[in-house]
mmCIF file with all atom_site columns, C-alpha atoms in Angstrom:
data_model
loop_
_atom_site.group_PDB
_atom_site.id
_atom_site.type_symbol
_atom_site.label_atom_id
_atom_site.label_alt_id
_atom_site.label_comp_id
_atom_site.label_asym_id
_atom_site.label_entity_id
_atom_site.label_seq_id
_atom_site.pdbx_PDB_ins_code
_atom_site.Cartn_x
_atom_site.Cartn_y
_atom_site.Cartn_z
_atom_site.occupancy
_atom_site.B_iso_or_equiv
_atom_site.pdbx_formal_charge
_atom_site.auth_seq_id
_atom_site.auth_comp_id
_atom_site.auth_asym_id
_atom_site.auth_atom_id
_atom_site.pdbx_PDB_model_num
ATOM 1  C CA . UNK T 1 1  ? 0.000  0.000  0.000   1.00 52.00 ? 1  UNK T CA 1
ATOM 2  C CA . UNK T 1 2  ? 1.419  3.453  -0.973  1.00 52.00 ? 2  UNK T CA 1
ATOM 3  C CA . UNK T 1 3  ? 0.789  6.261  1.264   1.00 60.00 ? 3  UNK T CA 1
ATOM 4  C CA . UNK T 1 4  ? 1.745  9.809  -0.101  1.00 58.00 ? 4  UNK T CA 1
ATOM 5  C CA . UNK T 1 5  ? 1.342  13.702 0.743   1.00 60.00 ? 5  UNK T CA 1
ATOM 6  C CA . UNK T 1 6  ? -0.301 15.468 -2.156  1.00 59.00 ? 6  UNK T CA 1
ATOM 7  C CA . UNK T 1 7  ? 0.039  19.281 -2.417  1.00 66.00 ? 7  UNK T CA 1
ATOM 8  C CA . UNK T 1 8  ? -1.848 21.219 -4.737  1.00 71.00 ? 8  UNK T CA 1
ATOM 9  C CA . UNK T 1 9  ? -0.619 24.594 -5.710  1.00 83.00 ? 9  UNK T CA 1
ATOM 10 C CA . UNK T 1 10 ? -3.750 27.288 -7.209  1.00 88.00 ? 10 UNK T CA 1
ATOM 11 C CA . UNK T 1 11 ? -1.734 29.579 -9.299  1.00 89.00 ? 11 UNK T CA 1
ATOM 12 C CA . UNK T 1 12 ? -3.530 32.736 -10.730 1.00 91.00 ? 12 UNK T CA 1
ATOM 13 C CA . UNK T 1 13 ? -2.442 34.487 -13.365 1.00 91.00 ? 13 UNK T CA 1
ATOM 14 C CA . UNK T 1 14 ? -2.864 38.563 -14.623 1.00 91.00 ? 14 UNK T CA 1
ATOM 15 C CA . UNK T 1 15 ? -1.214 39.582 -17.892 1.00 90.00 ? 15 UNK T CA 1
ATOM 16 C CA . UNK T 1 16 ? -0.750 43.439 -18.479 1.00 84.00 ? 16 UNK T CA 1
ATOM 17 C CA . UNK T 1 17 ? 1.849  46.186 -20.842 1.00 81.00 ? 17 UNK T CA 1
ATOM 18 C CA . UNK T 1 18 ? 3.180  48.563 -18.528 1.00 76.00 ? 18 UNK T CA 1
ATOM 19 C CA . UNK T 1 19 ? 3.720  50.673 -21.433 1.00 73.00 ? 19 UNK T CA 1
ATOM 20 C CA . UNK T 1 20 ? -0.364 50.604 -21.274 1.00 72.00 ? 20 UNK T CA 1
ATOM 21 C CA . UNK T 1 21 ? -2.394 52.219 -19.424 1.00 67.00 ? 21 UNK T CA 1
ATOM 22 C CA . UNK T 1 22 ? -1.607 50.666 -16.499 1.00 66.00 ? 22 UNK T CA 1
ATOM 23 C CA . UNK T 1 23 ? -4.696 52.151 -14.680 1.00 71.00 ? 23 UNK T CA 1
ATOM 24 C CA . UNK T 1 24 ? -6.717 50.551 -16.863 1.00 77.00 ? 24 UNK T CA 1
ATOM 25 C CA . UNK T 1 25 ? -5.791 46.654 -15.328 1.00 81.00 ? 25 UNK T CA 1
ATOM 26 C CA . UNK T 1 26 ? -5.404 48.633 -11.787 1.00 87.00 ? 26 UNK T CA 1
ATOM 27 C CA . UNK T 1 27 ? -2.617 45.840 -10.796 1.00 88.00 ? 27 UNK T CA 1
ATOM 28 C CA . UNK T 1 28 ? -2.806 47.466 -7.234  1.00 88.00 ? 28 UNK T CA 1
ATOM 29 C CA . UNK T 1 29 ? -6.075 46.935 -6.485  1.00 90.00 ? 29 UNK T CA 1
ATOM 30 C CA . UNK T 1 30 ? -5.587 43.258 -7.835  1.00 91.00 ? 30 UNK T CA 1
ATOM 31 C CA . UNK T 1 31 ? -2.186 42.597 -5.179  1.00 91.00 ? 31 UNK T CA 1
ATOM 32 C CA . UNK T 1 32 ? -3.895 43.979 -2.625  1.00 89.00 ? 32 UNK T CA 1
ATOM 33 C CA . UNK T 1 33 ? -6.963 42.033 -3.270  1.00 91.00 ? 33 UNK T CA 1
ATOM 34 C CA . UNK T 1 34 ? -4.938 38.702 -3.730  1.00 91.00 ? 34 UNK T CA 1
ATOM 35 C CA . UNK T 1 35 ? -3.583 39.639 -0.300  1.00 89.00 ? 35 UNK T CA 1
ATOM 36 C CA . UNK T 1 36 ? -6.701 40.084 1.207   1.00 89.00 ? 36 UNK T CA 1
ATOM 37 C CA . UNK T 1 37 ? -8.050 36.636 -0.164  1.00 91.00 ? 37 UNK T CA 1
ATOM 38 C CA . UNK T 1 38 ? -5.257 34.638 0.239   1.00 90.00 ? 38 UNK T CA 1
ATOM 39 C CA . UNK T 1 39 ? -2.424 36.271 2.273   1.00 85.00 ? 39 UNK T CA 1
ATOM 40 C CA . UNK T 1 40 ? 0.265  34.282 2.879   1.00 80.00 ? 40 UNK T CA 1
ATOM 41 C CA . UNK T 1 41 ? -1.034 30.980 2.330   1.00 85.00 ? 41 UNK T CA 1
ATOM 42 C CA . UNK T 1 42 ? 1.353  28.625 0.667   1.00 84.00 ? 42 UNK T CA 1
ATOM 43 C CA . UNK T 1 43 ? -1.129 26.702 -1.533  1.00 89.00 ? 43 UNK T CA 1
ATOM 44 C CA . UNK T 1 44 ? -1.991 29.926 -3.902  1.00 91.00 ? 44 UNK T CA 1
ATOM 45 C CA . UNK T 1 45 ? 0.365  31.933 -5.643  1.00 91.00 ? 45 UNK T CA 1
ATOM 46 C CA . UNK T 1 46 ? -0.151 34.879 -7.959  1.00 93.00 ? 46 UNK T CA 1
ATOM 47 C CA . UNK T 1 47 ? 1.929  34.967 -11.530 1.00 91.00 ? 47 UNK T CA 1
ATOM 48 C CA . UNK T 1 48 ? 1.966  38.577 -13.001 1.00 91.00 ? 48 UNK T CA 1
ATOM 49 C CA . UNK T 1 49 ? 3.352  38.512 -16.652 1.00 90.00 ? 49 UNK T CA 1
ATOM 50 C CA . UNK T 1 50 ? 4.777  42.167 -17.416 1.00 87.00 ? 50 UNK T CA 1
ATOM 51 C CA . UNK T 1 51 ? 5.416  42.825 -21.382 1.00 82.00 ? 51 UNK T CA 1
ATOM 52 C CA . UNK T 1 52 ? 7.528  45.214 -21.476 1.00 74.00 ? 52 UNK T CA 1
ATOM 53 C CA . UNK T 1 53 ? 8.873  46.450 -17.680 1.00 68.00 ? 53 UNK T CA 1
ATOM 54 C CA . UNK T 1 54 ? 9.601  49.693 -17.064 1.00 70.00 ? 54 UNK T CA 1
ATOM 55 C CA . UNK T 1 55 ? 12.436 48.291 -14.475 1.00 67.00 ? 55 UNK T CA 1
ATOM 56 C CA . UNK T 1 56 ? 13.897 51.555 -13.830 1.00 68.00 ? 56 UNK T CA 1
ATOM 57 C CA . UNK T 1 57 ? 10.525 53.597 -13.273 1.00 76.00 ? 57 UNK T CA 1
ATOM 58 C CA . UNK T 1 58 ? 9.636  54.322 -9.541  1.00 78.00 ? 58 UNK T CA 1
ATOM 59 C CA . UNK T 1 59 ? 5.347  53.985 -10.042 1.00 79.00 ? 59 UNK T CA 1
ATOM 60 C CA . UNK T 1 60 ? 7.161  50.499 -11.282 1.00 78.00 ? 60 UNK T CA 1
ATOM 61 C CA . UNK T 1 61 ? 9.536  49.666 -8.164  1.00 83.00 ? 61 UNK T CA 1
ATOM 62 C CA . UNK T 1 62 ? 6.424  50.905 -5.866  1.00 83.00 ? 62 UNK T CA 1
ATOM 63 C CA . UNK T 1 63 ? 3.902  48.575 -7.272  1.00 81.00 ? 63 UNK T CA 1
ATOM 64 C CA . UNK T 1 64 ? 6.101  46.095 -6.675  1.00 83.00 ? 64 UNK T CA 1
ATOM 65 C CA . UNK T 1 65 ? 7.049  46.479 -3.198  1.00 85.00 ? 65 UNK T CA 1
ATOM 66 C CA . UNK T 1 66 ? 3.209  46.020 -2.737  1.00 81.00 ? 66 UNK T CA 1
ATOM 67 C CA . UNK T 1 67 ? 3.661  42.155 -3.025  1.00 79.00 ? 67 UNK T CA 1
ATOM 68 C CA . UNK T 1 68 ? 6.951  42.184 -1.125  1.00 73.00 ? 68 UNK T CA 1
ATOM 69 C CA . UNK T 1 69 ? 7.213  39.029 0.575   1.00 66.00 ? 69 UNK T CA 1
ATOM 70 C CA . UNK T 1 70 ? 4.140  37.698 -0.614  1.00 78.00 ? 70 UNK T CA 1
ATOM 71 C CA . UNK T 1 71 ? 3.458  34.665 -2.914  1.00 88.00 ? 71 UNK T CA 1
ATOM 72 C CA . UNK T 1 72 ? 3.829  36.587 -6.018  1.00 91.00 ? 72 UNK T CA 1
ATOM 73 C CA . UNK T 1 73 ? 5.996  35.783 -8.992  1.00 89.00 ? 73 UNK T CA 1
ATOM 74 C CA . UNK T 1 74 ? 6.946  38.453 -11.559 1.00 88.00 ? 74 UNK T CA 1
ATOM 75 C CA . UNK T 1 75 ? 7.755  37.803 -14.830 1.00 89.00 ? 75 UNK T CA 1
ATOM 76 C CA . UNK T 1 76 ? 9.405  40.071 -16.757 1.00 86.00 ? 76 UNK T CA 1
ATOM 77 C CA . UNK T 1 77 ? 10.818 38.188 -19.862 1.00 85.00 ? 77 UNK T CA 1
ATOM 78 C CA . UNK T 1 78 ? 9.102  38.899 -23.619 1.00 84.00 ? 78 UNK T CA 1
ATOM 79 C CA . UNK T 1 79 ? 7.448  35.852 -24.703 1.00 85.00 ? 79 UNK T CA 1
ATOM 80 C CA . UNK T 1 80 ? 6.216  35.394 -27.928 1.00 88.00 ? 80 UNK T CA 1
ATOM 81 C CA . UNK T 1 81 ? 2.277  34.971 -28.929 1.00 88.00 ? 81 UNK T CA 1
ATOM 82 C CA . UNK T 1 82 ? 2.468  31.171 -28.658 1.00 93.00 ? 82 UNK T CA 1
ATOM 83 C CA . UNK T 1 83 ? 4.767  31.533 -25.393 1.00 90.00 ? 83 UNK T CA 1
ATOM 84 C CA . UNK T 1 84 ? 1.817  33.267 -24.152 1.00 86.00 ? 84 UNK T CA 1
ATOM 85 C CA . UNK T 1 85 ? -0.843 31.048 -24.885 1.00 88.00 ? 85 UNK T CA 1
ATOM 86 C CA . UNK T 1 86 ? 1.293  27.953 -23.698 1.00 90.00 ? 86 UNK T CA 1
ATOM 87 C CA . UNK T 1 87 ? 2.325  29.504 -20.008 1.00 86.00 ? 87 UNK T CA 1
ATOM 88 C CA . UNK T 1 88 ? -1.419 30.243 -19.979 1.00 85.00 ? 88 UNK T CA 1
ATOM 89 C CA . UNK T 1 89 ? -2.469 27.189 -20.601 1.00 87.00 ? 89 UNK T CA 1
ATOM 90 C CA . UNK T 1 90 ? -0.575 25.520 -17.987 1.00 82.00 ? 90 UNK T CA 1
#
């Protein structure tokens, strides 16, 4: 008989151009929601995909810092269309 542990990780995702408007997505109101929801549980994690980072910009660095030691991944890399749609789909 095989006895395990199974963990399942939730992982939410939010997609946004910071080059956009970025008060359009409000991705402020989303971290602090997320942190309201889920705090620091370690079965749900947030993944926000940033096209094109503004990695120098302070509105940038301060958004951020909201999700400071919080289970929320940045990624910053360009992906192509089909990169996209596959790290979406999984």
């Amino acid at each position: 008989m095989c006895v395990g542990v199974f963990f399942f990780v939730v992982i939410f995702s939010f997609f946004f151009d910071q080059k956009s408007f970025v008060e359009r997505k409000n991705p402020e109101a989303l971290l602090r929601a997320f942190d309201m929801a889920f705090g620091s549980r370690k079965d749900v994690c947030l993944l926000v995909k940033v096209s094109t980072p503004l990695i120098g910009d302070l509105e940038y660095q301060q958004l951020k810092s909201v999700s400071k030691n919080k289970n929320v991944i940045w990624f910053e890399e360009t992906l192509s269309r089909n990169e996209c749609n596959s790290l979406m789909a999984s």
